[in-house]
XYZ file of C-alpha atoms in Angstrom:
501
model
C 59.521 169.990 20.538
C 62.041 170.603 18.097
C 65.245 172.258 19.424
C 65.920 173.908 16.057
C 63.324 176.304 16.273
C 65.121 178.189 19.098
C 68.680 177.132 18.340
C 71.284 179.430 16.681
C 74.231 178.267 15.080
C 77.351 179.907 15.846
C 78.408 181.073 12.794
C 77.815 180.133 8.978
C 80.494 177.318 9.041
C 79.032 175.787 11.907
C 75.720 175.892 10.008
C 77.287 174.657 6.760
C 78.303 171.633 8.970
C 75.421 170.924 10.287
C 73.411 171.369 7.393
C 75.263 169.012 5.143
C 73.956 165.839 4.590
C 76.382 164.748 1.390
C 79.595 163.986 3.275
C 79.251 161.026 5.238
C 82.739 161.742 7.159
C 82.397 165.387 8.050
C 84.304 167.231 10.778
C 84.250 170.869 11.916
C 87.580 172.423 13.412
C 87.559 175.558 15.098
C 89.282 177.590 17.970
C 88.873 177.173 21.585
C 85.247 178.192 22.535
C 83.752 178.469 18.838
C 80.477 176.525 19.447
C 81.804 173.497 17.463
C 81.089 171.002 19.962
C 77.257 171.684 20.579
C 76.866 171.764 16.593
C 77.365 167.948 16.913
C 74.126 167.319 18.692
C 72.504 169.656 16.813
C 73.715 167.796 13.673
C 72.283 164.496 15.272
C 68.914 166.154 15.828
C 68.546 167.550 12.386
C 69.651 164.274 10.485
C 66.795 162.452 12.937
C 64.015 164.852 11.468
C 65.527 163.838 7.948
C 65.217 159.925 8.594
C 62.104 158.156 6.612
C 59.141 157.609 9.037
C 59.157 153.682 10.124
C 56.857 151.364 8.909
C 55.918 149.955 12.459
C 54.905 153.350 13.970
C 55.426 156.053 11.676
C 58.007 157.813 13.879
C 61.528 159.348 11.895
C 63.991 157.806 14.606
C 67.430 157.373 14.827
C 70.194 156.045 16.490
C 73.280 157.879 17.260
C 76.659 156.838 18.663
C 78.736 159.191 21.051
C 82.402 157.913 21.023
C 85.039 158.762 23.277
C 88.863 156.929 23.967
C 87.871 155.940 27.686
C 84.770 156.382 29.722
C 86.779 158.806 31.871
C 86.845 161.298 28.741
C 83.241 160.334 27.898
C 81.609 161.125 31.319
C 84.047 164.003 32.470
C 84.100 165.985 29.073
C 81.622 164.848 26.451
C 78.318 163.896 28.210
C 78.462 167.488 30.131
C 78.544 168.975 26.552
C 75.785 166.622 25.437
C 73.334 167.769 28.126
C 74.165 171.144 27.825
C 72.283 170.931 24.383
C 70.056 168.079 25.732
C 69.513 168.156 29.554
C 68.241 165.158 31.414
C 64.911 165.768 31.976
C 61.507 164.601 32.010
C 60.134 162.668 28.877
C 64.154 162.603 28.182
C 65.327 159.841 29.986
C 69.216 159.613 30.506
C 70.305 156.414 31.950
C 73.511 154.880 32.855
C 75.893 154.769 35.688
C 79.427 156.936 35.467
C 82.578 154.972 34.076
C 80.403 152.810 31.878
C 77.902 153.175 28.677
C 74.848 155.538 28.814
C 71.501 156.009 26.750
C 69.897 159.170 26.074
C 65.944 159.195 24.399
C 65.210 162.156 23.055
C 61.470 162.843 21.703
C 59.810 165.574 19.966
C 57.164 166.606 17.455
C 57.837 168.566 14.440
C 55.754 171.763 13.912
C 54.147 169.904 10.789
C 53.046 167.067 13.400
C 56.106 164.685 12.281
C 57.173 162.568 15.430
C 60.842 161.972 15.774
C 62.967 160.084 18.312
C 66.898 159.921 18.851
C 68.304 157.007 20.733
C 71.559 157.969 21.729
C 74.197 155.383 23.012
C 77.552 156.522 24.580
C 80.456 154.227 24.668
C 84.072 154.389 24.998
C 86.534 152.525 22.639
C 89.042 151.537 25.753
C 91.016 148.566 25.145
C 89.207 146.648 22.413
C 90.129 146.591 18.993
C 88.359 149.110 16.473
C 86.858 146.004 14.290
C 85.817 144.363 17.477
C 84.209 147.762 18.848
C 82.395 148.696 15.741
C 80.855 145.100 15.237
C 77.997 145.875 17.573
C 77.231 149.261 16.158
C 73.708 149.925 14.456
C 74.069 153.790 13.451
C 72.239 156.387 11.719
C 75.218 158.694 13.068
C 78.083 158.472 15.318
C 80.064 161.404 16.829
C 83.567 161.794 17.413
C 83.961 164.194 20.314
C 87.895 165.746 19.881
C 88.083 163.238 16.778
C 91.521 164.196 16.063
C 92.515 161.890 19.148
C 90.622 159.154 17.757
C 93.583 156.915 15.729
C 92.606 156.781 11.906
C 92.224 153.044 11.604
C 89.270 153.331 13.936
C 87.674 155.701 10.796
C 86.896 152.517 8.131
C 85.079 150.201 10.817
C 83.024 152.901 11.568
C 81.960 154.038 8.694
C 81.088 150.691 7.591
C 78.362 151.050 10.707
C 76.451 153.605 9.166
C 73.045 153.136 7.885
C 72.877 150.211 10.176
C 69.765 151.954 11.104
C 66.915 151.946 11.027
C 66.931 148.269 9.787
C 65.509 147.720 6.460
C 62.466 145.776 7.231
C 61.263 149.493 8.973
C 62.119 150.963 5.676
C 59.396 151.423 3.228
C 59.989 150.168 -0.591
C 61.012 152.833 -2.914
C 61.955 155.438 0.066
C 64.924 157.565 -1.060
C 68.122 156.958 1.272
C 68.224 158.798 4.242
C 71.605 160.617 5.137
C 74.161 159.507 7.874
C 77.423 161.032 9.252
C 80.398 159.945 11.341
C 80.745 163.603 12.540
C 83.715 164.758 14.539
C 84.593 168.252 16.190
C 88.157 169.173 16.657
C 90.699 172.010 17.478
C 93.533 172.448 14.937
C 95.710 169.381 15.204
C 99.154 168.728 14.019
C 99.916 168.383 10.789
C 100.481 164.676 10.705
C 97.407 163.975 12.338
C 94.883 161.868 10.010
C 92.162 164.594 9.847
C 94.681 166.698 8.271
C 96.091 164.146 5.825
C 92.740 162.508 4.897
C 90.273 165.320 4.834
C 92.521 168.664 4.340
C 95.477 167.668 1.953
C 93.563 165.345 -0.509
C 90.061 164.604 0.713
C 87.690 161.825 -0.784
C 84.307 162.632 -2.527
C 82.842 161.848 0.779
C 85.384 163.658 3.105
C 84.970 167.162 4.234
C 86.289 169.441 7.056
C 84.465 173.063 7.835
C 86.898 175.536 9.059
C 85.845 178.035 11.501
C 87.272 181.376 10.985
C 90.525 182.750 13.812
C 89.234 183.954 16.706
C 90.772 187.100 16.126
C 89.128 187.410 12.752
C 86.026 189.653 12.347
C 84.113 186.605 11.233
C 84.732 184.541 14.350
C 82.267 182.437 15.365
C 80.119 182.239 18.809
C 81.324 185.632 19.691
C 77.539 186.677 20.764
C 78.201 183.924 23.574
C 81.658 184.688 24.306
C 81.557 188.241 24.771
C 79.264 187.970 27.432
C 82.126 186.082 29.274
C 84.658 188.750 28.425
C 84.712 191.473 25.662
C 88.123 190.553 24.459
C 87.608 186.837 25.059
C 90.705 185.675 22.576
C 93.034 188.742 22.902
C 92.549 187.779 27.064
C 93.338 184.301 26.136
C 96.277 184.602 24.019
C 98.130 186.689 26.681
C 98.869 183.333 28.699
C 99.887 181.214 25.520
C 102.927 180.301 23.541
C 102.814 181.419 19.834
C 102.457 177.869 18.853
C 99.199 177.801 21.142
C 97.942 180.931 19.905
C 98.434 179.218 16.388
C 96.356 176.155 16.876
C 93.878 177.069 19.771
C 92.813 180.663 18.539
C 93.760 181.412 14.721
C 92.870 177.983 14.147
C 95.819 176.529 12.098
C 97.159 173.154 12.125
C 100.567 173.006 13.727
C 103.889 171.183 13.258
C 105.667 168.581 15.282
C 107.556 171.186 17.808
C 110.895 169.337 16.004
C 110.635 171.877 12.999
C 108.718 174.369 11.396
C 107.116 174.999 7.816
C 109.408 176.404 5.100
C 106.382 177.920 3.558
C 104.008 179.859 5.966
C 101.830 181.906 3.065
C 100.470 178.515 1.646
C 96.795 177.684 1.921
C 94.781 174.973 0.367
C 91.811 177.320 -0.449
C 94.028 179.801 -1.966
C 96.619 177.474 -4.033
C 94.722 174.098 -5.059
C 92.023 174.230 -7.300
C 88.732 173.019 -6.509
C 88.681 170.897 -9.606
C 92.056 169.675 -11.838
C 92.275 170.643 -15.160
C 94.961 169.018 -18.138
C 97.127 171.569 -19.241
C 96.671 173.831 -22.642
C 97.167 171.822 -25.818
C 100.568 172.770 -26.729
C 101.407 174.838 -24.147
C 105.097 175.580 -23.262
C 105.489 173.293 -20.081
C 108.251 173.425 -17.503
C 109.942 170.483 -15.542
C 111.427 171.479 -12.327
C 113.925 168.503 -11.742
C 116.019 167.111 -8.837
C 118.655 165.245 -9.329
C 120.698 162.238 -7.791
C 119.953 158.852 -7.120
C 116.225 159.218 -5.550
C 115.249 161.882 -8.158
C 111.695 163.751 -8.390
C 110.176 166.571 -10.038
C 106.874 168.213 -10.829
C 105.423 169.578 -14.407
C 104.388 172.947 -14.546
C 102.469 175.316 -16.968
C 103.156 178.901 -17.018
C 100.024 180.674 -17.968
C 100.244 183.952 -20.151
C 98.845 186.063 -17.196
C 101.816 184.772 -15.622
C 100.654 182.336 -13.135
C 101.730 179.045 -12.421
C 99.788 175.764 -13.029
C 101.241 172.375 -11.526
C 99.707 169.726 -12.927
C 101.616 166.239 -11.912
C 104.785 164.886 -10.253
C 107.219 161.981 -10.528
C 108.854 160.749 -7.601
C 111.328 158.186 -6.484
C 109.580 156.072 -3.176
C 111.155 155.985 -0.246
C 113.827 153.271 -0.264
C 113.771 152.725 -4.087
C 116.685 154.270 -6.253
C 116.505 155.382 -9.669
C 119.137 156.826 -12.515
C 119.401 159.725 -15.146
C 118.321 157.641 -18.141
C 115.313 155.216 -16.630
C 114.057 158.599 -14.449
C 114.464 160.542 -17.950
C 112.028 157.834 -19.748
C 109.441 158.278 -16.849
C 109.706 161.935 -17.226
C 108.952 161.616 -21.563
C 106.069 158.956 -20.530
C 104.299 161.229 -18.366
C 104.533 164.483 -20.595
C 103.441 162.580 -23.456
C 100.352 161.326 -21.768
C 99.208 164.478 -19.998
C 100.810 166.839 -22.368
C 101.098 165.581 -25.852
C 102.594 168.104 -28.471
C 103.877 170.454 -25.795
C 107.378 171.644 -25.585
C 109.085 170.808 -22.373
C 111.988 172.513 -20.958
C 113.838 171.582 -17.971
C 114.991 173.064 -14.852
C 117.452 170.832 -12.953
C 119.574 171.366 -10.022
C 122.726 173.077 -11.501
C 125.162 170.481 -9.651
C 123.585 167.484 -12.167
C 125.465 169.379 -14.793
C 128.580 168.134 -13.641
C 130.358 165.241 -15.617
C 130.227 162.390 -13.042
C 132.143 159.102 -13.120
C 129.140 157.343 -11.560
C 126.713 158.011 -14.400
C 126.485 156.245 -17.313
C 129.194 157.027 -19.927
C 130.760 159.555 -17.885
C 128.688 162.391 -18.662
C 126.620 164.266 -16.440
C 122.986 163.427 -14.900
C 121.679 166.377 -16.568
C 122.753 165.220 -20.015
C 121.700 161.814 -19.500
C 118.385 162.873 -18.664
C 117.966 165.083 -21.866
C 118.849 162.251 -24.008
C 116.107 159.836 -22.458
C 113.493 162.387 -21.991
C 114.032 164.806 -25.076
C 113.474 168.094 -22.654
C 115.151 171.095 -23.547
C 117.448 171.971 -20.591
C 117.883 175.012 -18.536
C 120.495 175.572 -15.951
C 119.409 177.444 -12.703
C 122.001 180.236 -12.330
C 122.033 178.973 -8.829
C 120.943 176.429 -5.921
C 120.948 179.011 -3.172
C 118.043 177.664 -1.254
C 117.074 181.433 -0.203
C 116.885 181.930 -3.572
C 114.666 178.880 -4.719
C 112.937 179.081 -1.625
C 111.713 182.945 -2.684
C 111.132 182.103 -6.104
C 108.072 179.528 -4.812
C 107.209 182.457 -2.039
C 106.301 184.897 -5.365
C 103.819 182.236 -6.536
C 102.488 182.141 -2.975
C 102.009 185.488 -1.762
C 101.353 187.291 -5.713
C 97.965 187.100 -7.472
C 96.721 187.780 -11.294
C 93.263 188.425 -11.737
C 92.311 188.260 -8.484
C 93.695 184.396 -7.599
C 97.075 183.606 -6.405
C 99.731 183.027 -9.144
C 100.080 179.375 -7.848
C 97.150 177.036 -8.939
C 97.577 173.325 -8.421
C 95.493 170.558 -9.407
C 94.134 168.313 -6.592
C 95.206 165.320 -7.901
C 98.593 163.843 -8.846
C 100.460 166.025 -6.872
C 100.423 164.416 -3.480
C 103.874 164.867 -2.505
C 104.360 168.375 -3.243
C 100.583 169.262 -1.497
C 101.697 167.177 1.603
C 105.102 168.718 1.896
C 103.254 172.237 1.999
C 101.270 171.560 4.409
C 103.446 169.174 6.700
C 106.613 167.483 5.047
C 108.730 170.085 3.846
C 110.191 171.857 6.850
C 113.054 173.490 8.771
C 114.090 171.174 12.051
C 114.955 172.696 15.228
C 118.736 172.690 16.433
C 119.035 169.886 19.073
C 119.550 171.915 22.747
C 118.716 175.277 20.988
C 115.443 176.208 22.309
C 113.741 178.291 19.581
C 116.487 177.858 16.772
C 116.323 176.304 13.727
C 118.809 174.977 11.234
C 119.177 177.358 8.200
C 117.682 175.697 5.615
C 115.047 172.735 5.112
C 115.343 169.129 6.175
C 116.429 166.506 3.416
C 114.214 163.749 2.894
C 111.133 162.525 0.930
C 109.502 165.856 0.269
C 112.557 167.943 0.166
C 113.563 166.245 -3.425
C 110.009 167.251 -5.394
C 110.322 170.523 -3.446
C 113.627 171.066 -4.445
C 112.675 170.794 -8.167
C 109.978 172.596 -7.834
C 111.990 175.442 -6.703
C 113.970 174.714 -9.619
C 110.818 175.146 -11.532
C 109.794 178.394 -10.246
C 113.061 180.315 -11.069
C 112.364 179.201 -14.751
C 108.710 180.546 -14.533
C 110.242 183.854 -12.985
C 112.766 183.857 -15.952
C 109.979 184.087 -18.120
C 108.402 182.904 -21.651
C 111.373 184.631 -23.703
C 113.774 182.762 -21.784
C 111.877 179.229 -22.298
C 111.270 179.839 -26.024
C 115.125 180.877 -26.426
C 116.067 177.370 -24.558
C 113.568 175.490 -26.878
C 115.320 177.239 -30.035
C 119.032 176.082 -28.607
C 117.426 172.395 -28.301
C 117.133 172.526 -31.987
C 120.701 173.721 -32.502
C 121.376 170.630 -29.999
C 119.609 168.275 -32.072
C 121.624 169.708 -35.526
C 124.556 169.627 -33.574
C 124.611 165.875 -32.839
C 123.383 165.012 -36.145
C 126.717 166.433 -37.570
C 128.591 164.004 -35.363
C 129.653 160.545 -36.136
C 130.696 158.922 -32.681
C 128.804 158.543 -29.743
C 131.547 159.976 -27.723
C 131.794 163.293 -29.679
C 128.250 163.355 -29.825
C 127.992 163.627 -25.687
C 130.811 166.681 -26.423
C 128.678 168.229 -28.733
C 125.532 167.858 -26.640
C 127.664 169.158 -23.277
C 128.813 172.274 -25.504
C 125.802 173.181 -26.623
C 124.085 172.222 -23.412
C 126.331 175.076 -21.636
C 124.271 177.918 -21.124
C 122.176 179.325 -18.500
């Protein structure tokens, strides 16, 4: 028999997950009760039908592995879910004792007469190393139930075992490669979980997570079944939950460590990150939003004619490293020359970087030193008030032009910015004060580039006319410097001409 004849996917997202044959690491994330778990056995069934008939007996055959962290979880949670889809019955023998490995063999005949067989092994990693555990697997597909609980270190070894079954001597010469999958289902995890960082923040070409709608959405999946339990299934469930539980387990939103909360709750990858990156327009005016100090960082932004903002590159100082204004300026100049050749660049820098400092070479300001070595025109933001800076970013997150969000980021070259939006840039909880938080974002690796991004957004909000005026002022600065005879007086002239907002 073919179960797919009678199976109805819980919704279009779950169906896309089942039918996906392109991605090898593929997951489905959904609320409680969304049908995501039952979709995984069905996906194994579907992949079996797509295997090449074996030379020895003409059967389309797959070998799948259902994996959990412990045998207790495997038998108490996963195997019952499996048997809800593929019961233990005559003709489908399920063999194994509780607390150990098990095997289930499912055979059926397709409507077109094709014979299919799915051999499924149930295993727990237990105390073994991931490499040792994976060595014995010869898999067509692998299912990680509650995949976010599987350590990321196991993913590479498990991916390496895909395509080991059927074995080469059973595959006809010239046969097309049949699809394989390391599949996983999970509820929305913490943002620090590998499923988010690897598959959602910056996914590789063969990685994909399908995200089901919120349980409160009109498009919520599996509602035909859930309404039979209770018409107000999710609304009733929410009555007994805290806000953070509702966000993760009903609204299907990855959560944050309860020691902090996100700065930008309006960020969504599908709205604010382009599917395919693009270079800036040739000759376009470019903004560089920068944060100064010994760990400088910044982001390059293209302000579009329709007012939208296109971040396309970042420069950061890696954790544990230091940099100075002159060398950072040179790095920025090289990046601009490579990615936006011929484009004028206006740098919006932290206002505190404009003060004369004894710690900066020559005793001049960090901003001036940066300008000399980058060649960028400078714009001094009117304030460094965090609320005003954050509001500038939120404007681009929440407003639209031509049907799209004003913020449209490249998917590559902005790893720290994007990870900061997702998890790293947050407001910490006050110790000993339940439900109370600090009044500004936490300082750290992500805050440097996000501070710079905020200054860049402030300049973008000021508009093209201000940028044009800054560029004209830069020309005046160059003329002033050319008229000076000593390096000290030249620096004074630069400082004088740069003293504008």
